[in-house]
Amino acid sequence: MAEEKVVEAADPTKVYVANLAWAVSEEELSAFFAGKGFKLASATIFMRRGRSAGSALIQCASAADAEKVLSLNETEYEGRALTLRADRGGTKPAPAGEKKAKKPRKEKAEKDGEDGEAGEKKKKKK
């Protein structure tokens, strides 16, 4: 069954960061940007199968700060050239409480008809 998705609009205060080393933590990423003069509201490292996916979404205090952070595109960090771009929004899994309820399964007798007609038809085909 496909997982329900929620579409998010782009947030002008968020910047997508790619090409991170797997060992980089959220605290280290925040410290890197603080060293460049930017105070982040948050930094979230994306995880895949229990380890870093090598990308993150950082949230700046303002849209103006986010524009300034984008100037750090191709800056080297931990031996890698970071790729930064403005947040494009996207999809994410729907919160558990907002998923559509599953339709109740019909009972076999209800599917086949109360008198079992479908079962008799199957027997005749064999």
Coordinates of C-alpha atoms in Angstrom, one line a residue:
M1 CA 0.0 0.0 0.0
A2 CA 1.4 3.4 -1.0
E3 CA 2.2 5.7 1.9
E4 CA 0.1 8.9 2.1
K5 CA 2.0 12.1 1.3
V6 CA 1.5 15.7 2.3
V7 CA 2.7 18.5 -0.1
E8 CA 4.7 21.3 1.6
A9 CA 5.1 24.7 0.1
A10 CA 8.7 26.1 -0.2
D11 CA 9.8 28.0 2.9
P12 CA 12.0 31.1 2.1
T13 CA 13.9 30.6 5.4
K14 CA 15.0 27.0 4.6
V15 CA 18.1 26.0 2.6
Y16 CA 18.8 22.4 1.4
V17 CA 22.4 21.3 1.9
A18 CA 23.8 18.4 0.0
N19 CA 27.2 16.5 -0.3
L20 CA 27.7 16.3 3.5
A21 CA 30.0 13.7 4.9
W22 CA 28.0 10.9 6.6
A23 CA 29.7 11.6 9.9
V24 CA 28.6 15.2 10.2
S25 CA 26.1 15.8 13.0
E26 CA 23.4 18.5 13.3
E27 CA 25.4 20.2 16.0
E28 CA 28.6 20.2 13.8
L29 CA 26.6 21.6 10.9
S30 CA 25.1 24.4 13.0
A31 CA 28.6 25.2 14.4
F32 CA 30.0 25.4 10.8
F33 CA 27.4 27.9 9.8
A34 CA 27.9 29.8 13.1
G35 CA 31.6 30.1 12.3
K36 CA 30.6 31.7 9.0
G37 CA 28.4 34.2 10.9
F38 CA 25.0 32.6 10.6
K39 CA 22.8 31.6 13.5
L40 CA 20.5 28.8 12.4
A41 CA 17.1 28.2 13.9
S42 CA 17.5 24.5 13.2
A43 CA 19.4 21.9 11.2
T44 CA 18.0 18.5 10.3
I45 CA 20.2 15.8 8.8
F46 CA 18.2 13.4 6.6
M47 CA 18.6 9.8 7.6
R48 CA 18.3 6.7 5.4
R49 CA 18.5 3.2 6.8
G50 CA 19.9 4.4 10.1
R51 CA 22.7 6.5 8.8
S52 CA 23.1 10.0 7.3
A53 CA 21.9 10.4 3.7
G54 CA 24.5 13.2 3.2
S55 CA 22.0 16.0 3.0
A56 CA 20.2 18.3 5.4
L57 CA 17.7 21.1 5.6
I58 CA 18.7 24.1 7.6
Q59 CA 16.4 26.9 8.8
C60 CA 17.7 30.4 9.0
A61 CA 16.3 33.2 11.3
S62 CA 15.0 35.1 8.2
A63 CA 14.6 34.9 4.4
A64 CA 17.4 37.5 4.1
D65 CA 19.8 35.2 6.1
A66 CA 18.8 32.3 3.9
E67 CA 19.8 34.3 0.8
K68 CA 23.2 35.1 2.4
V69 CA 23.7 31.4 3.3
L70 CA 23.3 30.5 -0.3
S71 CA 26.5 32.5 -1.1
L72 CA 28.3 29.6 0.7
N73 CA 27.5 27.2 -2.2
E74 CA 30.6 25.2 -3.2
T75 CA 32.3 26.0 0.2
E76 CA 34.5 23.1 1.3
Y77 CA 33.5 21.4 4.6
E78 CA 35.0 18.2 5.9
G79 CA 36.8 17.7 2.6
R80 CA 33.7 18.1 0.4
A81 CA 32.2 21.0 -1.6
L82 CA 28.8 21.7 -0.1
T83 CA 25.9 22.2 -2.5
L84 CA 23.3 24.6 -1.2
R85 CA 20.0 25.6 -2.8
A86 CA 16.8 27.3 -1.7
D87 CA 14.1 25.0 -0.3
R88 CA 11.7 23.9 -3.0
G89 CA 9.1 22.4 -0.6
G90 CA 8.1 18.9 -1.6
T91 CA 6.3 15.9 -0.1
K92 CA 6.7 14.2 3.2
P93 CA 4.8 11.3 4.8
A94 CA 1.5 12.3 6.3
P95 CA 1.4 12.5 10.1
A96 CA 0.0 9.3 11.6
G97 CA -3.2 11.0 12.8
E98 CA -4.0 12.4 9.4
K99 CA -3.8 9.2 7.3
K100 CA -7.0 8.1 5.6
A101 CA -8.8 5.3 7.4
K102 CA -8.7 1.9 5.7
K103 CA -11.9 0.7 4.3
P104 CA -13.2 -2.3 6.3
R105 CA -12.7 -5.6 4.6
K106 CA -15.8 -7.3 3.4
E107 CA -16.4 -10.7 4.7
K108 CA -15.9 -13.6 2.4
A109 CA -19.6 -14.6 2.6
E110 CA -20.6 -11.1 1.7
K111 CA -18.2 -11.1 -1.4
D112 CA -19.5 -14.5 -2.6
G113 CA -23.1 -13.7 -1.8
E114 CA -24.9 -15.1 1.2
D115 CA -25.8 -18.3 -0.6
G116 CA -22.3 -19.0 -1.7
E117 CA -23.0 -18.6 -5.5
A118 CA -19.4 -17.6 -6.3
G119 CA -18.1 -20.8 -4.6
E120 CA -20.4 -22.9 -6.8
K121 CA -19.3 -21.1 -10.0
K122 CA -15.7 -21.8 -9.1
K123 CA -16.4 -25.5 -8.7
K124 CA -18.2 -25.8 -12.0
K125 CA -15.2 -24.2 -13.9
K126 CA -12.8 -26.9 -12.6

